[in-house]
PDB file of C-alpha atoms in Angstrom:
ATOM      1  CA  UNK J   1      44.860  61.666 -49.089  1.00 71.00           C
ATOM      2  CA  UNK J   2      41.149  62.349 -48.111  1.00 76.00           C
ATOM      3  CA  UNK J   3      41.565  65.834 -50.209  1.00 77.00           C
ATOM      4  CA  UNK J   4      43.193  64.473 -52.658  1.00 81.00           C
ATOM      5  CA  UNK J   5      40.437  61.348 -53.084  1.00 83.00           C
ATOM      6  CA  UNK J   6      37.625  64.554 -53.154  1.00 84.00           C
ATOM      7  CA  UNK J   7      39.160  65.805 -55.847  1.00 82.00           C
ATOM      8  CA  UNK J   8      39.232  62.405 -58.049  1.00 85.00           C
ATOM      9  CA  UNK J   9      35.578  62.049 -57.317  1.00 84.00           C
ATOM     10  CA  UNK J  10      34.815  65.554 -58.557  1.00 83.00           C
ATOM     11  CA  UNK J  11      36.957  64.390 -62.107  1.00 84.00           C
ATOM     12  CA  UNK J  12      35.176  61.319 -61.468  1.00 84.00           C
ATOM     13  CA  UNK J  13      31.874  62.932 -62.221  1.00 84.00           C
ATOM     14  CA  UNK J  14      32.685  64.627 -64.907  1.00 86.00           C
ATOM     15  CA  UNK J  15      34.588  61.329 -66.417  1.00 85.00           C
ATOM     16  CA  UNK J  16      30.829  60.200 -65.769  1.00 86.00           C
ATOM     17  CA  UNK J  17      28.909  63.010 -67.696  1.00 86.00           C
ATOM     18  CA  UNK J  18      31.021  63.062 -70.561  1.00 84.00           C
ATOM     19  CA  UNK J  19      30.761  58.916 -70.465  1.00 87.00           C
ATOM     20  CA  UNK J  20      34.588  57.822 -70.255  1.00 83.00           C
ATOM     21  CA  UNK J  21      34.238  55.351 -68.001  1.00 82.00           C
ATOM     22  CA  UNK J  22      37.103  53.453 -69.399  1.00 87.00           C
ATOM     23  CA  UNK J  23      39.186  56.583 -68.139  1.00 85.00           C
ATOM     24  CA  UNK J  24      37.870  56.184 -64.739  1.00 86.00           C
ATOM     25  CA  UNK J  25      39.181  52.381 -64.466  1.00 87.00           C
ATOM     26  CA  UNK J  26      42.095  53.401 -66.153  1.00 89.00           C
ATOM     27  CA  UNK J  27      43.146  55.971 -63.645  1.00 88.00           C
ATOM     28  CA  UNK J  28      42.136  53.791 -60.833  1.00 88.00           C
ATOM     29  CA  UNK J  29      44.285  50.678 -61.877  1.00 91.00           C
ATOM     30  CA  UNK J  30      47.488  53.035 -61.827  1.00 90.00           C
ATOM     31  CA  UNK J  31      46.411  54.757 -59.043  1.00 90.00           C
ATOM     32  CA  UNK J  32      46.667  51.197 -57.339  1.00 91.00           C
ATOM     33  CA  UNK J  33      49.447  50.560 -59.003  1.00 92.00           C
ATOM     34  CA  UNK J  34      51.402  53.042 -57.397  1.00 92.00           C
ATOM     35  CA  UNK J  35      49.988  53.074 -54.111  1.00 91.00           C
ATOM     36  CA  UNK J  36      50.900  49.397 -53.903  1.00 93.00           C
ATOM     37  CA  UNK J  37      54.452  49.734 -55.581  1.00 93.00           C
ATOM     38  CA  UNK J  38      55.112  52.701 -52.701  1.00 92.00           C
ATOM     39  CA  UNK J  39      53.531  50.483 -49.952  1.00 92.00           C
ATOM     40  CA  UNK J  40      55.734  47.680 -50.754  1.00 92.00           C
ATOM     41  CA  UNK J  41      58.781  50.062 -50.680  1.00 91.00           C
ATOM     42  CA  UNK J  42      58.309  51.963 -47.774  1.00 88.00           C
ATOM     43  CA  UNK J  43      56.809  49.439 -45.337  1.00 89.00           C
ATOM     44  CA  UNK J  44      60.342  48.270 -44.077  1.00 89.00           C
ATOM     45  CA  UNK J  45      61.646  52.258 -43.654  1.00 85.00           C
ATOM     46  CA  UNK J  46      58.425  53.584 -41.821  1.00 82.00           C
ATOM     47  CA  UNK J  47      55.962  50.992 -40.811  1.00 81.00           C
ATOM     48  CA  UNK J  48      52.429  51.044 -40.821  1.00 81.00           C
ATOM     49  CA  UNK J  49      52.812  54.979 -42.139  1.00 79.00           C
ATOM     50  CA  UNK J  50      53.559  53.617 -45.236  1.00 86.00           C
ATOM     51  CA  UNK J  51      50.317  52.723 -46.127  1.00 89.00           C
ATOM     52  CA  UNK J  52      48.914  56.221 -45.288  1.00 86.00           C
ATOM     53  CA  UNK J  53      51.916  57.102 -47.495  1.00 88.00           C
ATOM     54  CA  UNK J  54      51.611  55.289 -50.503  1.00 91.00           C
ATOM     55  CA  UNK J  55      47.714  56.300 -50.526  1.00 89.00           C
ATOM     56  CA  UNK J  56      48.204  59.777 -50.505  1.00 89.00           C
ATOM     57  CA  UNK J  57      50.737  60.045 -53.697  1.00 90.00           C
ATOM     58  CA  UNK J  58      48.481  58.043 -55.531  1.00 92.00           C
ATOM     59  CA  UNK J  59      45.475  60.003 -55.595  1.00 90.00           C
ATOM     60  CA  UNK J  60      48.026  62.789 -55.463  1.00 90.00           C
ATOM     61  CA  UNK J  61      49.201  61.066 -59.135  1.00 91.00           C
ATOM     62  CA  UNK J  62      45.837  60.409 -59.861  1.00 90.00           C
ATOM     63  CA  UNK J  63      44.480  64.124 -59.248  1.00 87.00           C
ATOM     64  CA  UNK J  64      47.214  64.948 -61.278  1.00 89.00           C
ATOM     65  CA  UNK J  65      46.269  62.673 -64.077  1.00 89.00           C
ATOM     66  CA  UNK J  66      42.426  63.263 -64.284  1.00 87.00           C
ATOM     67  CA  UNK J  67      42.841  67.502 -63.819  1.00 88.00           C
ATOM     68  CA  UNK J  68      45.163  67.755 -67.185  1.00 87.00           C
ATOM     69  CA  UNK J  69      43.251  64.801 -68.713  1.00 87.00           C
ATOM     70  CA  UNK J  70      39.462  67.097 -67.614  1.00 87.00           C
ATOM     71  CA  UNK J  71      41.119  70.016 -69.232  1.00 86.00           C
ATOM     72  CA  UNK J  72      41.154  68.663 -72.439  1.00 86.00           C
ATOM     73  CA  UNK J  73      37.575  68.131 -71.857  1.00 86.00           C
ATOM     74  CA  UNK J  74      35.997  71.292 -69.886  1.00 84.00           C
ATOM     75  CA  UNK J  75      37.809  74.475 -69.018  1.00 84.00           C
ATOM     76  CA  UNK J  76      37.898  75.122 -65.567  1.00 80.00           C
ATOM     77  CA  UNK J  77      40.749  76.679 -62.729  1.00 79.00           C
ATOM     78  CA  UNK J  78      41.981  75.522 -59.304  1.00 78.00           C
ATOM     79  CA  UNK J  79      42.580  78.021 -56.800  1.00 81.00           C
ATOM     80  CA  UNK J  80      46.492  77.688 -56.376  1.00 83.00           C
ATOM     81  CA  UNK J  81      46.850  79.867 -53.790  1.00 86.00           C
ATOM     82  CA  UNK J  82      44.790  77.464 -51.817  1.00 84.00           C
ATOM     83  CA  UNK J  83      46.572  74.607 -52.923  1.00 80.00           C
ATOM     84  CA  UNK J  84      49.898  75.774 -51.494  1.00 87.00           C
ATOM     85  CA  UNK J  85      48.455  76.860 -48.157  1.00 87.00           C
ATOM     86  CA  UNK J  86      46.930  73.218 -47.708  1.00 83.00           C
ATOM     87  CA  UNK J  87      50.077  71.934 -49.108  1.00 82.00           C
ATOM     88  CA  UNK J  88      52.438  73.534 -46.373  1.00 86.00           C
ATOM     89  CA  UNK J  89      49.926  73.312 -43.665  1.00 87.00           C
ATOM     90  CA  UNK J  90      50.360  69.327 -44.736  1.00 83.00           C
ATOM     91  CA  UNK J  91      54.079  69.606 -44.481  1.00 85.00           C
ATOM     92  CA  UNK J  92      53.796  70.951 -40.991  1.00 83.00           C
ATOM     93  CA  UNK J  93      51.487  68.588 -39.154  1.00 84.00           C
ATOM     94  CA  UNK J  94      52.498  65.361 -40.924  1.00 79.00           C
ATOM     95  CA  UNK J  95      56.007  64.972 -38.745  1.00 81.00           C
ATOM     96  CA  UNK J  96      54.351  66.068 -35.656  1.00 79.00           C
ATOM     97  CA  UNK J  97      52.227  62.913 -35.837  1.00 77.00           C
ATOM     98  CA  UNK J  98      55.117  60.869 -37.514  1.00 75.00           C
ATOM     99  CA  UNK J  99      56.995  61.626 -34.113  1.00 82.00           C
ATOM    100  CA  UNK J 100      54.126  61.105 -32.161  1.00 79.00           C
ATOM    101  CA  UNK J 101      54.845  63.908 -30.496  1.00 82.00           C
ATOM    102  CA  UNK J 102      52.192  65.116 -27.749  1.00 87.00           C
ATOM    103  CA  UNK J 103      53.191  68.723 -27.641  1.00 90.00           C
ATOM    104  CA  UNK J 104      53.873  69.172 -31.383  1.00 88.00           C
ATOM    105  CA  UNK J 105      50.282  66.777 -31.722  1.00 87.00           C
ATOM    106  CA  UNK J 106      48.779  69.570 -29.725  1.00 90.00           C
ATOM    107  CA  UNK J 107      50.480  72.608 -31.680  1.00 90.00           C
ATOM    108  CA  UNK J 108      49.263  71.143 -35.233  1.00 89.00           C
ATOM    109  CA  UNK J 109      45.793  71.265 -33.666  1.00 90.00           C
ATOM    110  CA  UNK J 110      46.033  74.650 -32.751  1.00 92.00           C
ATOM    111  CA  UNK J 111      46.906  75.682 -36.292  1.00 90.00           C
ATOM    112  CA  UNK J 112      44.877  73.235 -37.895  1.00 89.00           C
ATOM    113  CA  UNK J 113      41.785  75.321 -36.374  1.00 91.00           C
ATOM    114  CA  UNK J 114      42.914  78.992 -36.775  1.00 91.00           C
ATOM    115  CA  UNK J 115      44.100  77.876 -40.376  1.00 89.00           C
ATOM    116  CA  UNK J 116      40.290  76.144 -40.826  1.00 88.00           C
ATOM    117  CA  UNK J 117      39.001  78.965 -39.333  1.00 89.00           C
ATOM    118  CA  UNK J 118      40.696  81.940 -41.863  1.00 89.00           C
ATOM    119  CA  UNK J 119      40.433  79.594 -44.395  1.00 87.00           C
ATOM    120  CA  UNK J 120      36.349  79.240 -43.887  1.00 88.00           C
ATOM    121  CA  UNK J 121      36.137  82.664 -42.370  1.00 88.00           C
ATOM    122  CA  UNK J 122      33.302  83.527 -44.999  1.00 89.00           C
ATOM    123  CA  UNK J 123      31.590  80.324 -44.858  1.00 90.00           C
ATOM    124  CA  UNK J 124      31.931  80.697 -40.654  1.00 87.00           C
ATOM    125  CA  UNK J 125      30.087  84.559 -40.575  1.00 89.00           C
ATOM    126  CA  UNK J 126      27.399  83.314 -42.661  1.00 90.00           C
ATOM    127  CA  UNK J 127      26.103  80.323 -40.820  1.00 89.00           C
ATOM    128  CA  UNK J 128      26.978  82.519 -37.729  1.00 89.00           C
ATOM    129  CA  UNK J 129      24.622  85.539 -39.114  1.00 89.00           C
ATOM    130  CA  UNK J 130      22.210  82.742 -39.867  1.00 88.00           C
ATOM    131  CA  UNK J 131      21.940  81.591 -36.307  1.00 89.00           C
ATOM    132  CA  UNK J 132      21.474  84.980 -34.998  1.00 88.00           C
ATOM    133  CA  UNK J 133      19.249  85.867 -37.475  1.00 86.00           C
ATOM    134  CA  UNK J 134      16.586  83.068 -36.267  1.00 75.00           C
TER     135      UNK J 134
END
């Protein structure tokens, strides 16, 4: 959900620039519309996850919304390939901590780091080349 909400505020900005702020309220009231409508229907099936649910396929929707709605607006392209690895490395860690499983808690981890790490590899040598360089 936290990517997802970083990625709203960048549209958000440009919602700003281009002065559509009636966009930006209008994408925020369905936003809450949805994360409340999924709230309500998953808080019986899975608890206090649902909330962390609910928020996450709204600004999911939202995203969604505000990148075809930006297009019309500014041309601009979203690394896919990225998308999909963050997307699947979501898919793996989210049941570990829906079990609340120690061992599968501890394996997400792991890959959470070495997936950061490749991911950020580039950003990683710099600052480390940086360092050394001082």
């Amino acid at each position: 959900a936290t990517l997802f909400n970083i990625i709203v505020s960048l549209y958000g900005s440009i919602y700003v620039a281009l002065k559509k702020s009636k966009e930006i309220a209008k994408t925020s009231i369905y936003s809450a519309i949805i994360n409340i409508g999924i709230n309500v229907l998953l808080i019986n099936k899975i608890g206090l996850y649902a909330a962390s649910v609910s928020t996450l396929l709204s600004y999911f929707a939202m995203t969604l919304y505000r990148y075809i709605d930006v297009k019309k607006y500014i041309n601009f392209s979203i690394d896919k390939k990225m998308l999909i690895i963050i997307s699947f490395l979501l898919a793996i860690i989210l049941p570990g901590y829906y079990l609340k499983n120690l061992y599968l808690c501890g394996f997400n981890l792991t890959v959470l780091v070495i997936a950061s790490f490749i991911l950020n590899k580039n950003i990683v040598y710099s600052i480390i080349s940086k360092i050394l360089k001082k």
